[in-house]
Short mmCIF file of C-alpha atoms and ligand atoms in Angstrom, two decimals:
data_model
loop_
_atom_site.label_atom_id
_atom_site.label_comp_id
_atom_site.label_asym_id
_atom_site.label_seq_id
_atom_site.Cartn_x
_atom_site.Cartn_y
_atom_site.Cartn_z
CA MET L 18 59.58 57.52 156.58
CA GLN L 19 62.77 54.97 156.06
CA SER L 20 66.34 55.95 156.79
CA ILE L 21 69.16 56.06 154.80
CA GLY L 22 70.11 52.80 156.37
CA GLU L 23 67.32 50.80 155.18
CA ASN L 24 67.19 51.73 151.66
CA TRP L 25 70.87 51.11 151.38
CA ARG L 26 69.64 47.47 152.06
CA ARG L 27 66.75 48.11 150.88
CA GLY L 28 68.83 49.27 147.38
CA GLN L 29 71.12 46.01 146.98
CA ALA L 30 68.39 44.38 147.72
CA VAL L 31 66.44 45.32 144.28
CA LEU L 32 69.66 45.29 142.57
CA ALA L 33 71.09 41.93 143.78
CA GLN L 34 67.96 40.88 143.31
CA ALA L 35 68.14 41.70 139.01
CA GLY L 36 71.36 40.05 139.00
CA ILE L 37 73.78 43.15 139.89
CA ALA L 38 77.16 41.97 140.39
CA SER L 39 78.52 45.23 142.39
CA ALA L 40 74.60 45.64 144.80
CA ARG L 41 75.58 46.83 147.34
CA LEU L 42 78.56 49.73 146.20
CA GLU L 43 75.74 50.90 143.04
CA ALA L 44 72.67 51.03 145.58
CA ARG L 45 75.02 53.47 148.25
CA LEU L 46 76.29 56.09 145.46
CA LEU L 47 72.37 56.21 143.98
CA LEU L 48 71.86 56.76 146.94
CA GLU L 49 74.59 59.38 147.67
CA HIS L 50 73.60 60.88 144.64
CA VAL L 51 69.77 61.35 145.19
CA SER L 52 69.87 62.17 149.23
CA ARG L 53 73.67 64.35 149.09
CA CYS L 54 74.55 62.02 151.71
CA ARG L 55 78.19 61.31 151.85
CA HIS L 56 80.07 57.34 152.75
CA VAL L 57 80.99 58.67 156.03
CA ASP L 58 76.91 59.41 156.45
CA LEU L 59 76.18 56.45 155.42
CA LEU L 60 77.87 54.79 158.29
CA THR L 61 78.00 56.47 160.69
CA HIS L 62 74.32 57.81 160.91
CA PRO L 63 72.31 55.30 158.96
CA GLU L 64 69.41 56.44 160.62
CA LYS L 65 68.77 59.63 159.46
CA LEU L 66 65.44 59.89 157.70
CA LEU L 67 65.51 60.02 153.68
CA GLU L 68 63.30 63.14 152.54
CA ALA L 69 60.38 61.70 150.93
CA ALA L 70 61.40 63.21 146.95
CA ALA L 71 64.27 61.57 147.33
CA ARG L 72 63.47 57.81 148.06
CA THR L 73 61.22 58.61 144.99
CA LEU L 74 63.98 59.40 142.97
CA PHE L 75 65.84 57.05 144.54
CA ASP L 76 63.90 54.71 143.50
CA ALA L 77 63.15 55.50 139.56
CA LEU L 78 66.66 54.68 140.09
CA LEU L 79 66.64 51.52 141.01
CA ALA L 80 64.10 50.73 137.96
CA ARG L 81 66.15 52.16 135.58
CA ARG L 82 69.22 50.38 137.10
CA VAL L 83 67.60 47.03 137.18
CA THR L 84 66.95 47.71 133.17
CA GLY L 85 70.32 47.37 132.71
CA GLU L 86 70.80 50.94 132.18
CA PRO L 87 74.34 52.14 132.98
CA LEU L 88 75.08 53.42 136.40
CA ALA L 89 76.87 56.25 134.74
CA TYR L 90 74.23 57.53 132.99
CA LEU L 91 72.27 57.36 136.59
CA LEU L 92 74.27 59.21 137.66
CA GLY L 93 75.24 61.75 135.39
CA GLU L 94 79.25 61.58 135.39
CA THR L 95 81.78 59.16 136.19
CA GLU L 96 85.68 58.99 136.36
CA PHE L 97 88.70 58.34 134.09
CA ARG L 98 92.28 57.90 134.74
CA GLY L 99 91.80 60.06 138.39
CA ARG L 100 89.11 62.48 137.15
CA VAL L 101 85.71 62.77 137.33
CA PHE L 102 83.87 63.23 133.98
CA GLN L 103 79.99 63.92 133.28
CA VAL L 104 77.56 61.32 130.89
CA SER L 105 74.64 61.58 129.12
CA PRO L 106 73.45 59.10 126.48
CA ALA L 107 74.54 61.45 123.59
CA VAL L 108 78.43 60.06 124.13
CA LEU L 109 80.03 56.18 125.12
CA ILE L 110 81.14 55.80 128.38
CA PRO L 111 84.64 56.43 128.82
CA ARG L 112 85.66 52.68 129.09
CA PRO L 113 89.47 51.48 130.96
CA GLU L 114 91.08 50.44 127.86
CA THR L 115 90.46 53.51 126.32
CA GLU L 116 93.15 54.60 128.50
CA VAL L 117 95.58 52.88 126.01
CA LEU L 118 95.53 55.17 123.94
CA ILE L 119 95.59 58.33 126.19
CA GLU L 120 99.54 56.35 126.90
CA LEU L 121 100.84 55.99 123.07
CA ALA L 122 99.43 59.89 122.48
CA LEU L 123 101.71 60.63 125.71
CA ASP L 124 104.92 59.01 124.62
CA LYS L 125 104.71 60.31 120.70
CA LEU L 126 104.58 63.52 122.56
CA ARG L 127 107.04 63.61 124.75
CA GLY L 128 110.05 66.30 123.77
CA LEU L 129 108.11 68.23 120.93
CA THR L 130 107.50 71.62 121.94
CA ALA L 131 104.31 73.16 120.72
CA PRO L 132 102.59 70.06 118.99
CA ARG L 133 99.42 70.54 117.21
CA VAL L 134 97.50 66.92 117.99
CA LEU L 135 93.62 66.30 116.76
CA ASP L 136 90.48 63.76 118.52
CA LEU L 137 89.38 63.05 116.14
CA GLY L 138 85.18 61.73 117.36
CA THR L 139 85.77 62.84 120.84
CA GLY L 140 82.51 62.03 121.79
CA SER L 141 82.65 62.79 126.08
CA GLY L 142 85.84 65.17 125.02
CA ILE L 143 87.52 62.33 127.96
CA VAL L 144 90.75 61.54 124.99
CA ALA L 145 91.29 65.28 123.87
CA ILE L 146 90.55 66.33 127.36
CA SER L 147 93.41 64.02 129.59
CA LEU L 148 96.24 64.70 126.44
CA ALA L 149 95.65 68.39 126.37
CA LEU L 150 95.76 68.10 130.56
CA GLU L 151 98.86 65.93 131.08
CA CYS L 152 101.13 67.90 128.26
CA PRO L 153 100.56 70.64 128.63
CA ALA L 154 103.04 71.72 125.87
CA ALA L 155 100.24 70.40 122.98
CA ARG L 156 97.52 72.48 121.39
CA LEU L 157 94.37 69.91 121.03
CA VAL L 158 91.51 70.75 118.15
CA ALA L 159 88.73 67.71 119.19
CA VAL L 160 85.83 66.75 116.64
CA ASP L 161 82.43 65.26 116.42
CA VAL L 162 79.60 64.65 114.17
CA SER L 163 77.11 65.71 117.35
CA PRO L 164 76.84 68.11 118.51
CA GLU L 165 74.68 67.22 122.20
CA ALA L 166 77.95 65.39 122.17
CA LEU L 167 80.20 68.97 121.56
CA SER L 168 78.16 70.09 124.16
CA VAL L 169 79.35 67.47 126.78
CA ALA L 170 82.61 67.48 125.70
CA ARG L 171 82.87 71.10 126.64
CA SER L 172 81.35 71.82 129.74
CA ASN L 173 84.17 68.31 130.66
CA ALA L 174 86.80 70.91 129.52
CA GLY L 175 84.95 73.63 131.22
CA ARG L 176 84.75 71.98 134.43
CA LEU L 177 88.93 70.30 134.26
CA ALA L 178 90.69 73.94 133.19
CA ALA L 179 91.33 71.56 129.58
CA PRO L 180 92.57 74.05 126.64
CA VAL L 181 90.77 71.92 123.90
CA ASP L 182 89.38 73.75 120.37
CA PHE L 183 86.28 71.79 119.93
CA ARG L 184 84.91 72.03 116.26
CA ALA L 185 81.44 70.69 114.50
CA GLY L 186 81.95 68.32 112.27
CA ASP L 187 82.62 65.33 110.06
CA TRP L 188 85.30 63.43 110.46
CA PHE L 189 88.13 66.15 108.79
CA ALA L 190 85.55 68.17 107.60
CA PRO L 191 85.92 70.75 110.47
CA VAL L 192 90.16 71.04 109.66
CA ALA L 193 90.04 71.39 105.39
CA GLY L 194 93.74 72.20 105.38
CA GLU L 195 95.33 72.09 108.74
CA ARG L 196 98.07 70.04 109.12
CA PHE L 197 98.83 67.86 113.04
CA ASP L 198 101.47 65.87 114.74
CA LEU L 199 99.85 63.38 116.43
CA ILE L 200 96.12 62.40 114.80
CA VAL L 201 94.03 59.69 117.52
CA SER L 202 90.54 58.60 117.36
CA ASN L 203 88.48 55.69 119.37
CA PRO L 204 85.48 56.15 116.58
CA PRO L 205 82.62 53.54 116.19
CA TYR L 206 84.24 50.02 115.11
CA VAL L 207 81.64 47.78 116.64
CA ALA L 208 80.01 45.07 113.51
CA GLY L 209 76.78 46.19 112.78
CA GLY L 210 75.48 42.45 113.71
CA ASP L 211 77.60 42.14 116.67
CA LEU L 212 75.82 40.64 119.50
CA HIS L 213 77.84 42.40 122.11
CA LEU L 214 75.12 45.70 120.91
CA ALA L 215 72.64 44.34 123.30
CA LEU L 216 74.63 43.28 126.16
CA ASN L 217 76.00 45.28 129.30
CA GLY L 218 74.15 48.60 128.62
CA LEU L 219 75.31 48.83 125.26
CA PRO L 220 71.46 49.42 124.14
CA PHE L 221 71.66 52.20 125.62
CA GLU L 222 74.89 54.02 124.40
CA PRO L 223 74.68 56.15 121.35
CA GLN L 224 75.04 53.57 118.36
CA LEU L 225 77.26 56.46 116.16
CA ALA L 226 79.74 56.46 118.57
CA LEU L 227 79.96 52.69 119.28
CA THR L 228 79.24 51.24 115.88
CA ASP L 229 79.55 51.59 111.84
CA GLY L 230 76.42 49.65 110.65
CA ALA L 231 78.44 47.65 108.48
CA ASP L 232 81.74 45.51 109.43
CA GLY L 233 82.92 47.55 111.97
CA LEU L 234 86.23 48.89 109.87
CA ALA L 235 83.94 51.75 107.74
CA CYS L 236 85.13 54.65 109.96
CA ILE L 237 88.85 53.50 110.33
CA ARG L 238 89.05 53.15 106.34
CA HIS L 239 87.72 56.44 106.42
CA ILE L 240 90.35 57.60 109.50
CA VAL L 241 93.35 56.31 107.73
CA ALA L 242 92.48 57.12 104.69
CA GLY L 243 92.20 60.40 105.17
CA ALA L 244 94.38 61.64 107.38
CA PRO L 245 97.72 61.78 105.41
CA ALA L 246 96.93 65.28 104.00
CA HIS L 247 96.04 66.02 107.86
CA MET L 248 99.53 65.21 109.22
CA GLN L 249 103.42 66.47 108.94
CA ALA L 250 105.84 64.31 108.25
CA GLY L 251 106.94 62.70 110.61
CA GLY L 252 103.42 62.35 112.55
CA TRP L 253 101.49 60.38 114.24
CA LEU L 254 98.45 58.25 113.71
CA LEU L 255 96.98 55.76 116.99
CA PHE L 256 93.48 54.66 116.81
CA GLU L 257 90.99 51.97 118.97
CA HIS L 258 89.59 48.98 117.64
CA GLY L 259 88.21 45.76 117.98
CA TYR L 260 90.08 43.12 120.22
CA ASP L 261 90.58 41.20 116.52
CA GLN L 262 91.00 44.23 114.08
CA GLY L 263 94.26 44.04 115.23
CA GLU L 264 95.58 42.52 111.44
CA ALA L 265 93.58 44.48 109.19
CA SER L 266 94.44 48.07 110.76
CA ARG L 267 97.49 47.21 109.63
CA ASN L 268 97.39 46.03 107.11
CA LEU L 269 95.49 49.39 105.85
CA LEU L 270 98.23 51.64 107.39
CA THR L 271 100.61 49.67 105.44
CA ASP L 272 98.56 50.10 102.22
CA GLY L 273 98.36 53.91 102.91
CA ALA L 274 101.72 55.88 102.77
CA PHE L 275 102.48 54.97 106.33
CA LYS L 276 104.88 53.44 107.89
CA ALA L 277 105.97 51.98 111.15
CA THR L 278 103.46 50.09 112.16
CA PHE L 279 102.09 48.31 114.74
CA THR L 280 99.67 47.09 117.44
CA HIS L 281 99.80 47.40 120.92
CA ARG L 282 97.68 45.28 123.49
CA ASP L 283 95.44 46.32 126.20
CA LEU L 284 95.89 45.62 130.25
CA SER L 285 93.27 42.37 129.36
CA GLY L 286 96.27 41.54 126.73
CA ILE L 287 94.01 42.20 123.42
CA ASP L 288 94.41 43.88 121.01
CA ARG L 289 93.37 47.73 121.35
CA VAL L 290 95.25 50.11 119.47
CA SER L 291 97.38 50.74 116.12
CA GLY L 292 99.27 52.84 114.91
CA ALA L 293 102.23 53.97 112.31
CA SER L 294 103.80 57.00 111.21
CA LEU L 295 103.61 58.88 108.00
N1 LIG N 315 85.46 49.20 123.13
C1 LIG N 315 83.76 49.49 123.42
C2 LIG N 315 82.58 48.49 123.51
O1 LIG N 315 82.83 47.18 122.95
C3 LIG N 315 83.59 49.78 122.15
C4 LIG N 315 83.86 51.53 121.79
C5 LIG N 315 83.51 51.96 120.40
O2 LIG N 315 83.37 51.74 119.52
N2 LIG N 315 84.88 52.84 120.08
O3 LIG N 315 81.75 48.38 123.66
#
């Protein structure tokens, strides 16, 4: 039986061999996951033995990671904005750039008394849950077409004690006749043929959440067209989009009934979120 220290080194070598940049860190996180050891145990008691069942699981996870499966799916969770969210292959893995959408939303909500907020295509629920927790005055409704995604989102909201009203359905269908002060969305916006879909673990993520299978703007068009009937006058629509979709997004908004149209960049200086007021 090998020690946890030896397994850490072995796991690191396997991942490094496969070209994974943070091999030492990832091997440690996988080892902690299978052994219930903490970082401090690995450092202070590397001679502790790893049980056979844990080693079998560790090897299986290393093999999956080597094929490119994202670490977050192997661990079943990831961090976003300082909170731990469960993820499964039914939901997109949270991306740091989505914080831009949340910051802008919080800015629009500041000072409102009991704003109603709609999150379209909530996935793991990160946007709705972060807003519910960071703006307790807001009343959140979150929609997703995938029942599997909604069950992940509901579980995250439960664990994080975030009050969010989750509803199953296609975009605006579950909110017929309702109006909101703010609508937010991180929709699928990668174009169907985009080579990016074959890289960086994206083949393991739900394609429904990544791409519209068309020009990348189909869902954004649908959201911009449907939003006015579900917004209060003076309300805001904000959505995330791809690096080259800022101008097209602003044009869709200004061609619609919207004013005060803008695009905001992410920390990498890339056009990331567009929005406008009704
Ligand atoms: N930003 C993601 C990516 O490029 C796509 C997210 C999305 O389509 N909503 O991988």
